[in-house]
Short mmCIF file of C-alpha atoms and ligand atoms in Angstrom, two decimals:
data_model
loop_
_atom_site.label_atom_id
_atom_site.label_comp_id
_atom_site.label_asym_id
_atom_site.label_seq_id
_atom_site.Cartn_x
_atom_site.Cartn_y
_atom_site.Cartn_z
CA UNK N 256 -22.07 11.20 22.82
CA UNK N 257 -20.47 7.77 22.90
CA UNK N 258 -17.54 6.77 20.78
CA UNK N 259 -17.15 3.90 18.36
CA UNK N 260 -14.66 1.37 19.66
CA UNK N 261 -12.65 -1.25 17.83
CA UNK N 262 -14.99 -4.01 18.98
CA UNK N 263 -17.94 -2.49 17.14
CA UNK N 264 -16.23 -2.94 13.79
CA UNK N 265 -18.76 -5.45 12.49
CA UNK N 266 -21.76 -3.18 12.99
CA UNK N 267 -20.80 -0.02 11.12
CA UNK N 268 -19.95 0.68 7.49
CA UNK N 269 -16.40 1.72 6.57
CA UNK N 270 -17.69 5.17 5.54
CA UNK N 271 -18.86 5.66 9.14
CA UNK N 272 -15.79 4.12 10.70
CA UNK N 273 -13.29 6.36 8.94
CA UNK N 274 -15.16 9.35 10.34
CA UNK N 275 -15.50 8.13 13.92
CA UNK N 276 -12.63 5.77 14.76
CA UNK N 277 -9.60 7.05 16.63
CA UNK N 278 -11.10 10.11 18.26
CA UNK N 279 -12.79 10.88 21.55
CA UNK N 280 -13.86 14.55 21.64
CA UNK N 281 -15.00 14.67 25.27
CA UNK N 282 -11.64 13.35 26.44
CA UNK N 283 -10.21 16.58 24.97
CA UNK N 284 -12.63 19.33 26.03
CA UNK N 285 -15.06 18.66 23.18
CA UNK N 286 -12.67 19.47 20.35
CA UNK N 287 -13.51 17.24 17.41
CA UNK N 288 -10.02 16.08 16.42
CA UNK N 289 -7.42 14.13 18.37
CA UNK N 290 -4.64 16.69 18.98
CA UNK N 291 -0.99 16.36 18.01
CA UNK N 292 0.94 15.21 21.08
CA UNK N 293 4.58 16.15 20.74
CA UNK N 294 6.89 14.53 23.19
CA UNK N 295 9.93 12.56 24.17
CA UNK N 296 9.77 12.57 27.99
CA UNK N 297 6.62 11.28 29.68
CA UNK N 298 6.40 12.01 33.41
CA UNK N 299 5.53 9.49 36.10
CA UNK N 300 3.73 10.90 39.14
CA UNK N 301 5.28 8.60 41.78
CA UNK N 302 8.07 6.11 42.41
CA UNK N 303 5.44 3.37 42.59
CA UNK N 304 4.11 4.27 39.12
CA UNK N 305 7.63 3.88 37.65
CA UNK N 306 8.01 0.48 39.29
CA UNK N 307 4.66 -1.10 38.34
CA UNK N 308 5.13 -0.27 34.63
CA UNK N 309 1.41 0.03 33.91
CA UNK N 310 1.35 3.62 32.66
CA UNK N 311 -0.07 3.56 29.08
CA UNK N 312 2.53 6.00 27.74
CA UNK N 313 6.15 5.74 28.84
CA UNK N 314 8.31 7.48 26.25
CA UNK N 315 7.60 9.38 23.02
CA UNK N 316 9.25 6.82 20.75
CA UNK N 317 6.97 4.13 22.17
CA UNK N 318 3.77 5.92 21.22
CA UNK N 319 1.64 8.96 21.98
CA UNK N 320 -2.15 9.34 22.15
CA UNK N 321 -2.06 10.65 18.55
CA UNK N 322 -0.15 7.58 17.36
CA UNK N 323 -2.34 5.15 19.29
CA UNK N 324 -5.50 6.80 17.93
CA UNK N 325 -4.48 6.20 14.33
CA UNK N 326 -3.09 2.74 15.08
CA UNK N 327 -6.30 1.61 16.74
CA UNK N 328 -8.42 2.97 13.88
CA UNK N 329 -6.29 1.14 11.30
CA UNK N 330 -6.37 -2.09 13.32
CA UNK N 331 -10.11 -1.94 13.36
CA UNK N 332 -10.46 -1.16 9.64
CA UNK N 333 -8.17 -4.04 8.68
CA UNK N 334 -9.77 -6.50 11.09
CA UNK N 335 -6.39 -7.07 12.77
CA UNK N 336 -5.02 -7.46 16.28
CA UNK N 337 -2.49 -4.63 16.32
CA UNK N 338 -0.98 -1.88 14.14
CA UNK N 339 2.45 -0.23 14.21
CA UNK N 340 2.84 3.10 12.48
CA UNK N 341 6.15 3.69 10.72
CA UNK N 342 7.88 6.77 9.30
CA UNK N 343 7.32 5.66 5.68
CA UNK N 344 5.75 2.86 3.70
CA UNK N 345 9.17 1.48 2.92
CA UNK N 346 10.02 1.37 6.61
CA UNK N 347 6.86 -0.68 7.12
CA UNK N 348 8.16 -3.11 4.48
CA UNK N 349 11.64 -3.45 5.98
CA UNK N 350 10.42 -3.65 9.58
CA UNK N 351 7.91 -6.37 8.71
CA UNK N 352 10.53 -8.41 6.85
CA UNK N 353 13.03 -8.06 9.71
CA UNK N 354 10.32 -9.14 12.15
CA UNK N 355 10.25 -12.61 10.58
CA UNK N 356 13.31 -13.34 8.42
CA UNK N 357 16.44 -14.58 10.13
CA UNK N 358 19.84 -15.89 9.14
CA UNK N 359 19.60 -19.19 7.24
CA UNK N 360 16.04 -18.56 6.07
CA UNK N 361 14.62 -18.80 2.56
CA UNK N 362 11.88 -16.33 1.69
CA UNK N 363 9.54 -16.20 -1.31
CA UNK N 364 9.03 -12.77 -2.78
CA UNK N 365 6.61 -11.98 -5.60
CA UNK N 366 8.47 -10.90 -8.75
CA UNK N 367 6.10 -7.94 -9.24
CA UNK N 368 6.91 -6.43 -5.83
CA UNK N 369 7.54 -2.70 -5.31
CA UNK N 370 11.09 -2.33 -6.56
CA UNK N 371 12.75 -0.93 -3.40
CA UNK N 372 11.47 -4.00 -1.50
CA UNK N 373 13.47 -6.05 -3.94
CA UNK N 374 16.57 -3.98 -3.23
CA UNK N 375 16.17 -4.57 0.50
CA UNK N 376 16.04 -8.34 -0.12
CA UNK N 377 18.97 -8.35 -2.54
CA UNK N 378 21.21 -6.26 -0.30
CA UNK N 379 20.53 -6.03 3.42
CA UNK N 380 18.63 -9.31 3.83
CA UNK N 381 21.22 -11.12 1.75
CA UNK N 382 24.00 -9.72 3.92
CA UNK N 383 22.13 -11.00 6.98
CA UNK N 384 22.10 -14.51 5.51
CA UNK N 385 18.52 -14.58 4.17
CA UNK N 386 18.03 -16.05 0.69
CA UNK N 387 15.27 -14.47 -1.42
CA UNK N 388 13.65 -16.42 -4.24
CA UNK N 389 11.34 -14.49 -6.58
CA UNK N 390 8.17 -16.19 -7.82
CA UNK N 391 5.66 -15.59 -10.59
CA UNK N 392 2.61 -13.61 -9.31
CA UNK N 393 0.32 -15.95 -11.23
CA UNK N 394 1.30 -18.96 -9.09
CA UNK N 395 -1.54 -19.61 -6.70
CA UNK N 396 -1.35 -22.75 -4.55
CA UNK N 397 1.53 -23.88 -6.79
CA UNK N 398 3.79 -21.56 -4.84
CA UNK N 399 3.98 -24.57 -2.46
CA UNK N 400 6.25 -26.28 -4.99
CA UNK N 401 8.87 -23.68 -4.07
CA UNK N 402 8.64 -24.30 -0.31
CA UNK N 403 11.80 -25.58 1.35
CA UNK N 404 12.29 -26.77 4.91
CA UNK N 405 13.74 -23.33 5.75
CA UNK N 406 11.10 -21.20 3.99
CA UNK N 407 10.05 -18.61 6.55
CA UNK N 408 7.63 -16.37 4.69
CA UNK N 409 5.78 -15.71 1.46
CA UNK N 410 5.34 -12.07 0.46
CA UNK N 411 2.47 -11.00 -1.79
CA UNK N 412 1.60 -7.69 -3.40
CA UNK N 413 -1.66 -7.67 -5.33
CA UNK N 414 -2.09 -6.16 -7.80
CA UNK N 415 1.61 -6.10 -8.73
CA UNK N 416 3.64 -2.91 -8.85
CA UNK N 417 3.51 -1.20 -12.26
CA UNK N 418 1.92 -4.13 -14.13
CA UNK N 419 -1.12 -4.97 -11.95
CA UNK N 420 -1.10 -8.77 -12.00
CA UNK N 421 -3.60 -10.12 -9.46
CA UNK N 422 -2.52 -12.80 -6.99
CA UNK N 423 -4.65 -15.57 -5.50
CA UNK N 424 -3.97 -14.58 -1.89
CA UNK N 425 -6.35 -17.14 -0.28
CA UNK N 426 -4.76 -20.03 -2.23
CA UNK N 427 -1.23 -18.91 -1.32
CA UNK N 428 -2.15 -18.29 2.32
CA UNK N 429 -3.80 -21.66 2.67
CA UNK N 430 -0.75 -23.68 1.51
CA UNK N 431 1.56 -21.45 3.56
CA UNK N 432 -0.52 -21.87 6.70
CA UNK N 433 -0.31 -25.68 6.44
CA UNK N 434 3.47 -25.37 6.64
CA UNK N 435 3.53 -22.64 9.29
CA UNK N 436 4.98 -20.17 6.79
CA UNK N 437 4.12 -16.52 7.42
CA UNK N 438 2.26 -14.54 4.76
CA UNK N 439 3.01 -10.82 4.44
CA UNK N 440 0.92 -8.67 2.09
CA UNK N 441 1.65 -5.21 0.71
CA UNK N 442 -1.87 -3.79 0.38
CA UNK N 443 -1.00 -0.21 -0.55
CA UNK N 444 -2.96 -0.20 -3.82
CA UNK N 445 -6.28 -1.19 -2.25
CA UNK N 446 -6.02 0.33 1.25
CA UNK N 447 -7.95 -1.28 4.13
CA UNK N 448 -11.20 -0.10 2.56
CA UNK N 449 -10.92 -2.09 -0.67
CA UNK N 450 -9.06 -5.23 0.41
CA UNK N 451 -8.59 -7.05 3.70
CA UNK N 452 -5.65 -9.43 3.30
CA UNK N 453 -5.95 -10.67 6.90
CA UNK N 454 -9.42 -12.01 6.12
CA UNK N 455 -7.95 -13.65 3.00
CA UNK N 456 -5.42 -15.51 5.16
CA UNK N 457 -2.38 -13.20 5.40
CA UNK N 458 -0.75 -12.70 8.80
CA UNK N 459 0.63 -9.21 8.28
CA UNK N 460 -0.50 -6.30 6.11
CA UNK N 461 1.94 -3.60 5.07
CA UNK N 462 0.82 -0.28 3.64
CA UNK N 463 2.31 2.99 2.54
CA UNK N 464 0.06 5.51 4.30
CA UNK N 465 1.90 8.05 2.17
CA UNK N 466 -0.42 7.13 -0.68
CA UNK N 467 -4.18 7.15 -0.05
CA UNK N 468 -4.32 7.50 3.72
CA UNK N 469 -2.41 10.79 3.78
CA UNK N 470 -3.84 11.51 0.33
CA UNK N 471 -2.39 14.96 -0.22
CA UNK N 472 1.25 14.31 -1.22
CA UNK N 473 2.38 16.20 1.87
CA UNK N 474 3.67 13.52 4.26
CA UNK N 475 5.31 10.10 4.47
CA UNK N 476 3.80 7.43 6.70
CA UNK N 477 3.49 3.66 6.81
CA UNK N 478 1.74 1.03 8.86
CA UNK N 479 1.89 -2.67 9.64
CA UNK N 480 -1.27 -4.42 10.82
CA UNK N 481 -0.86 -7.92 12.22
CA UNK N 482 -3.11 -10.74 13.27
CA UNK N 483 -2.98 -12.18 16.77
CA UNK N 484 -0.22 -14.71 16.09
CA UNK N 485 2.04 -12.23 14.26
CA UNK N 486 1.65 -9.14 16.39
CA UNK N 487 4.31 -9.92 19.02
CA UNK N 488 6.96 -10.37 16.32
CA UNK N 489 6.15 -7.05 14.67
CA UNK N 490 5.99 -5.22 17.98
CA UNK N 491 9.39 -6.59 19.00
CA UNK N 492 11.05 -5.72 15.68
CA UNK N 493 9.55 -2.20 15.60
CA UNK N 494 10.69 -1.65 19.20
CA UNK N 495 14.19 -3.00 18.54
CA UNK N 496 14.58 -0.92 15.41
CA UNK N 497 13.30 2.25 17.10
CA UNK N 498 10.60 2.69 14.50
CA UNK N 499 8.37 5.68 15.18
CA UNK N 500 6.37 8.07 13.00
CA UNK N 501 6.56 11.86 13.25
CA UNK N 502 3.85 13.59 15.28
CA UNK N 503 2.71 15.90 12.50
CA UNK N 504 2.70 13.09 9.92
CA UNK N 505 0.58 10.97 12.23
CA UNK N 506 -1.91 13.80 12.52
CA UNK N 507 -2.02 14.10 8.71
CA UNK N 508 -2.74 10.37 8.57
CA UNK N 509 -5.67 10.81 10.98
CA UNK N 510 -6.91 13.77 8.99
CA UNK N 511 -6.65 11.84 5.71
CA UNK N 512 -8.56 8.95 7.23
CA UNK N 513 -11.70 11.10 7.66
CA UNK N 514 -12.13 11.55 3.90
CA UNK N 515 -10.60 8.27 2.71
CA UNK N 516 -13.90 6.67 1.74
CA UNK N 517 -15.14 9.55 -0.44
CA UNK N 518 -11.74 10.16 -2.00
CA UNK N 519 -11.29 6.50 -2.94
CA UNK N 520 -14.72 6.34 -4.55
CA UNK N 521 -13.76 9.26 -6.79
CA UNK N 522 -10.27 7.88 -7.56
CA UNK N 523 -11.93 4.60 -8.52
CA UNK N 524 -14.56 6.14 -10.77
CA UNK N 525 -12.12 8.43 -12.57
CA UNK N 526 -9.51 5.67 -12.88
CA UNK N 527 -11.96 3.33 -14.56
CA UNK N 528 -13.24 6.07 -16.89
CA UNK N 529 -9.70 6.99 -17.92
CA UNK N 530 -8.73 3.34 -18.38
CA UNK N 531 -11.75 2.72 -20.63
CA UNK N 532 -11.10 5.86 -22.63
CA UNK N 533 -7.43 4.99 -23.10
CA UNK N 534 -8.31 1.44 -24.12
CA UNK N 535 -10.41 2.74 -27.02
CA UNK N 536 -7.57 4.95 -28.35
CA UNK N 537 -5.65 3.80 -31.44
CA UNK N 538 -2.35 4.84 -29.79
CA UNK N 539 -2.86 2.35 -26.93
CA UNK N 540 -1.89 -1.31 -27.16
CA UNK N 541 -3.05 -2.52 -23.71
CA UNK N 542 -4.52 -1.23 -20.48
CA UNK N 543 -3.53 -2.98 -17.23
CA UNK N 544 -6.38 -2.43 -14.76
CA UNK N 545 -7.93 -5.34 -12.82
CA UNK N 546 -11.36 -3.71 -12.61
CA UNK N 547 -11.78 -3.88 -16.41
CA UNK N 548 -13.89 -6.93 -17.22
CA UNK N 549 -11.44 -8.40 -19.76
CA UNK N 550 -8.35 -7.96 -17.59
CA UNK N 551 -6.68 -11.34 -16.85
CA UNK N 552 -6.92 -10.64 -13.10
CA UNK N 553 -10.52 -9.44 -13.14
CA UNK N 554 -12.09 -12.56 -11.59
CA UNK N 555 -9.69 -12.51 -8.62
CA UNK N 556 -10.18 -8.78 -8.17
CA UNK N 557 -13.94 -9.21 -8.16
CA UNK N 558 -13.80 -12.09 -5.71
CA UNK N 559 -11.36 -10.57 -3.19
CA UNK N 560 -11.58 -6.76 -3.49
CA UNK N 561 -14.34 -4.28 -2.68
CA UNK N 562 -13.07 -1.64 -5.07
CA UNK N 563 -10.30 -0.31 -7.27
CA UNK N 564 -8.29 2.80 -6.61
CA UNK N 565 -6.88 5.26 -9.14
CA UNK N 566 -3.59 3.63 -10.17
CA UNK N 567 -3.25 1.63 -13.40
CA UNK N 568 -0.97 1.31 -16.43
CA UNK N 569 -1.13 1.39 -20.20
CA UNK N 570 1.17 0.13 -22.92
CA UNK N 571 1.30 2.38 -25.96
CA UNK N 572 1.93 1.21 -29.49
CA UNK N 573 5.55 1.84 -30.52
CA UNK N 574 6.34 5.54 -31.03
CA UNK N 575 9.63 7.41 -31.40
CA UNK N 576 10.96 8.98 -28.17
CA UNK N 577 10.34 12.59 -29.37
CA UNK N 578 6.65 11.75 -29.95
CA UNK N 579 6.36 10.29 -26.45
CA UNK N 580 8.07 13.38 -25.05
CA UNK N 581 5.62 15.62 -26.92
CA UNK N 582 2.74 13.70 -25.31
CA UNK N 583 4.15 13.82 -21.77
CA UNK N 584 5.92 17.16 -21.65
CA UNK N 585 2.90 19.21 -22.67
CA UNK N 586 0.37 17.67 -20.24
CA UNK N 587 -1.22 20.38 -18.12
CA UNK N 588 -3.08 18.38 -15.47
CA UNK N 589 -0.97 15.21 -15.17
CA UNK N 590 2.28 15.77 -13.29
CA UNK N 591 5.25 13.46 -13.79
CA UNK N 592 6.62 12.11 -10.54
CA UNK N 593 6.92 9.12 -8.24
CA UNK N 594 4.55 8.19 -5.46
CA UNK N 595 0.78 8.50 -5.90
CA UNK N 596 -2.45 8.52 -3.89
CA UNK N 597 -2.66 12.30 -3.62
CA UNK N 598 -5.50 14.45 -4.94
CA UNK N 599 -3.57 15.22 -8.16
CA UNK N 600 -3.24 13.20 -11.34
CA UNK N 601 0.13 11.75 -12.30
CA UNK N 602 1.81 9.83 -15.08
CA UNK N 603 5.22 8.16 -15.12
CA UNK N 604 6.98 5.95 -17.69
CA UNK N 605 8.34 2.59 -16.47
CA UNK N 606 10.27 -0.43 -17.67
CA UNK N 607 10.35 -3.45 -15.39
CA UNK N 608 12.05 -5.65 -18.00
CA UNK N 609 15.45 -4.75 -16.58
CA UNK N 610 15.05 -6.05 -13.04
CA UNK N 611 12.44 -8.80 -12.84
CA UNK N 612 13.94 -12.27 -12.65
CA UNK N 613 11.18 -14.90 -12.25
CA UNK N 614 9.02 -13.53 -15.06
CA UNK N 615 9.71 -11.84 -18.37
CA UNK N 616 8.35 -8.40 -19.00
CA UNK N 617 8.51 -6.85 -22.40
CA UNK N 618 6.15 -4.30 -23.87
CA UNK N 619 5.78 -3.51 -27.57
CA UNK N 620 5.84 0.25 -26.91
CA UNK N 621 6.27 2.71 -24.04
CA UNK N 622 4.68 1.74 -20.71
CA UNK N 623 3.01 4.48 -18.67
CA UNK N 624 1.56 4.34 -15.17
CA UNK N 625 -1.32 6.71 -14.49
CA UNK N 626 -2.74 7.95 -11.23
CA UNK N 627 -6.28 9.30 -11.53
CA UNK N 628 -6.59 12.30 -9.23
CA UNK N 629 -9.68 14.14 -8.04
CA UNK N 630 -9.97 16.55 -10.99
CA UNK N 631 -12.96 16.43 -13.35
CA UNK N 632 -12.59 13.36 -15.54
CA UNK N 633 -13.63 15.33 -18.63
CA UNK N 634 -10.77 17.78 -18.09
CA UNK N 635 -8.34 14.89 -17.63
CA UNK N 636 -9.52 13.25 -20.84
CA UNK N 637 -9.17 16.54 -22.74
CA UNK N 638 -5.60 16.87 -21.44
CA UNK N 639 -4.72 13.36 -22.66
CA UNK N 640 -6.48 13.88 -26.01
CA UNK N 641 -4.41 17.03 -26.59
CA UNK N 642 -1.33 14.98 -25.72
CA UNK N 643 -2.17 12.37 -28.37
CA UNK N 644 -2.63 15.22 -30.89
CA UNK N 645 0.87 16.49 -30.05
CA UNK N 646 2.20 12.96 -30.39
CA UNK N 647 0.64 12.61 -33.84
CA UNK N 648 2.07 15.98 -34.93
CA UNK N 649 5.58 14.61 -34.24
CA UNK N 650 5.06 11.08 -35.59
CA UNK N 651 1.98 10.93 -37.84
C1 PLP L 47 5.01 3.78 -2.23
C2 PLP L 47 5.00 2.35 -1.87
C3 PLP L 47 5.73 1.88 -0.79
C4 PLP L 47 6.67 2.75 0.01
O1 PLP L 47 6.06 3.84 0.60
P1 PLP L 47 6.87 5.18 0.99
O2 PLP L 47 5.98 5.85 1.95
O3 PLP L 47 7.09 5.92 -0.28
O4 PLP L 47 8.15 4.74 1.62
C5 PLP L 47 5.63 0.53 -0.47
N1 PLP L 47 4.87 -0.30 -1.20
C6 PLP L 47 4.15 0.13 -2.26
C7 PLP L 47 3.32 -0.84 -3.02
C8 PLP L 47 4.20 1.46 -2.63
O5 PLP L 47 3.51 1.88 -3.68
#
């Protein structure tokens, strides 16, 4: 039995690749899965082997066969040149930013970015002498009007955190490329299966593997996939910062990869069904989901993405707090908590009006972010319908 290598990417469907990439059973006695290598010290057989520095593995922090297996699979899926695994999605964000931004630089950060990324810019990057300017996610090529001689990078996240605005990544990447400005993309929502930012012109893709790759809410993991011109910078920063994922977490990433395609298809289907059902409810003012045909970002989503995952938001009509609490507190299948991408459904209230600076966010009523899990959609709808009944009992 041969194995599928990175170079064969173009010939096989993603559903096949997630099953076969990053494992080589006959290199490990026929066992199907790449084992967990635990290790700090790696031995060298001879003095000469220490001196020539050609041994593929040199020290645990610098990679193990388990780590390389997942990195090579992710590189191939994203159509990149190299991948660095990190201990969390947030560490992928900070490592990628530190790989490019330096003292005296100006960087352009989308206003709808994942909020902790914003905190990193406003605190640590600021202290290091990097100025962050936030921009409206709806600026396409017009982002060029914000370029300065010292602009180092443009950071995109599409759709936006919490509010799901779509960005025109190809338009932004094309004006940035003309000026030699790096483009970094947080692609956590779509995963490598549903969007390929490198093909759209980005140089670096950042993802929280914690979400759909791991998929079971049981581990933290992140990854950074770079194109050829960016990969040296990311490798150097990750090496300098001592970034390395845990062995067990890496294995859980590999294990999640095998079912990513089927899980995402189900998250997508259930997410769209829930979004459509919610949209038709009298308690709901708006649904924010780019796969819905009347969403303002739908055309960009359709052009650039191969699918939608299970995360979207809704704005309710105004209700008193006790009525909202009656809706949320009694839900049986939707848990309330941060993070997402696991097999279970979630809901969480949010308010981004307090921290966004380049755009104004205000909602008429409570804003809720939903994650559609892998449960039966009919059971999920029944749970939400019972919630709306409880809400009405409190505030008719
Ligand atoms: C969750 C998330 C992260 C951070 O991932 P962690 O693994 O929780 O550190 C980064 N970006 C986006 C868009 C996320 O949703």
